[in-house]
């Protein structure tokens, strides 16, 4: 796997339903800004 990342550098990439989504500039993981919980980057719905 990859090296552990603390996700200290992030940028907001989207906002939906009052939730900001941020992307880590180091590992490019996408999170919800409020809890830094990883979310699927791709569409969830058909
Ligand atoms: Zn990261």
mmCIF file of C-alpha atoms and ligand atoms in Angstrom:
data_model
loop_
_atom_site.group_PDB
_atom_site.id
_atom_site.type_symbol
_atom_site.label_atom_id
_atom_site.label_comp_id
_atom_site.label_asym_id
_atom_site.label_seq_id
_atom_site.Cartn_x
_atom_site.Cartn_y
_atom_site.Cartn_z
ATOM 1 C CA UNK A 1 0.000 0.000 0.000
ATOM 2 C CA UNK A 2 0.909 3.641 0.016
ATOM 3 C CA UNK A 3 2.726 5.478 2.740
ATOM 4 C CA UNK A 4 0.465 6.687 5.519
ATOM 5 C CA UNK A 5 -0.829 10.165 4.895
ATOM 6 C CA UNK A 6 -2.055 12.637 7.489
ATOM 7 C CA UNK A 7 -3.964 14.634 4.868
ATOM 8 C CA UNK A 8 -2.676 17.915 6.211
ATOM 9 C CA UNK A 9 -2.901 19.701 2.873
ATOM 10 C CA UNK A 10 -6.353 19.712 1.336
ATOM 11 C CA UNK A 11 -8.364 21.757 -1.083
ATOM 12 C CA UNK A 12 -12.112 22.032 -1.476
ATOM 13 C CA UNK A 13 -13.151 20.451 -4.735
ATOM 14 C CA UNK A 14 -16.929 20.434 -4.444
ATOM 15 C CA UNK A 15 -19.900 21.333 -2.267
ATOM 16 C CA UNK A 16 -23.170 19.472 -2.237
ATOM 17 C CA UNK A 17 -26.081 19.631 0.189
ATOM 18 C CA UNK A 18 -24.053 21.798 2.526
ATOM 19 C CA UNK A 19 -21.203 19.330 2.658
ATOM 20 C CA UNK A 20 -17.788 20.345 1.464
ATOM 21 C CA UNK A 21 -15.683 17.757 -0.262
ATOM 22 C CA UNK A 22 -11.950 18.123 -0.028
ATOM 23 C CA UNK A 23 -9.106 16.444 -1.813
ATOM 24 C CA UNK A 24 -5.765 15.732 -0.202
ATOM 25 C CA UNK A 25 -3.039 17.387 -2.206
ATOM 26 C CA UNK A 26 -0.577 14.703 -1.220
ATOM 27 C CA UNK A 27 -2.431 11.443 -1.792
ATOM 28 C CA UNK A 28 -5.420 12.754 -3.794
ATOM 29 C CA UNK A 29 -7.922 10.998 -1.575
ATOM 30 C CA UNK A 30 -11.332 12.651 -1.468
ATOM 31 C CA UNK A 31 -13.017 13.304 1.870
ATOM 32 C CA UNK A 32 -15.981 14.996 3.416
ATOM 33 C CA UNK A 33 -14.540 18.119 4.979
ATOM 34 C CA UNK A 34 -16.419 17.758 8.242
ATOM 35 C CA UNK A 35 -15.050 14.403 9.289
ATOM 36 C CA UNK A 36 -12.334 13.631 6.760
ATOM 37 C CA UNK A 37 -14.048 10.381 6.014
ATOM 38 C CA UNK A 38 -13.069 8.910 2.681
ATOM 39 C CA UNK A 39 -15.871 8.849 0.160
ATOM 40 C CA UNK A 40 -16.112 7.093 -3.165
ATOM 41 C CA UNK A 41 -14.776 9.414 -5.815
ATOM 42 C CA UNK A 42 -16.997 8.024 -8.513
ATOM 43 C CA UNK A 43 -20.722 8.275 -8.897
ATOM 44 C CA UNK A 44 -22.801 6.284 -6.452
ATOM 45 C CA UNK A 45 -26.046 6.406 -8.345
ATOM 46 C CA UNK A 46 -27.104 5.102 -11.682
HETATM 47 ZN ZN1 LIG B 1 -3.537 12.442 2.136
#
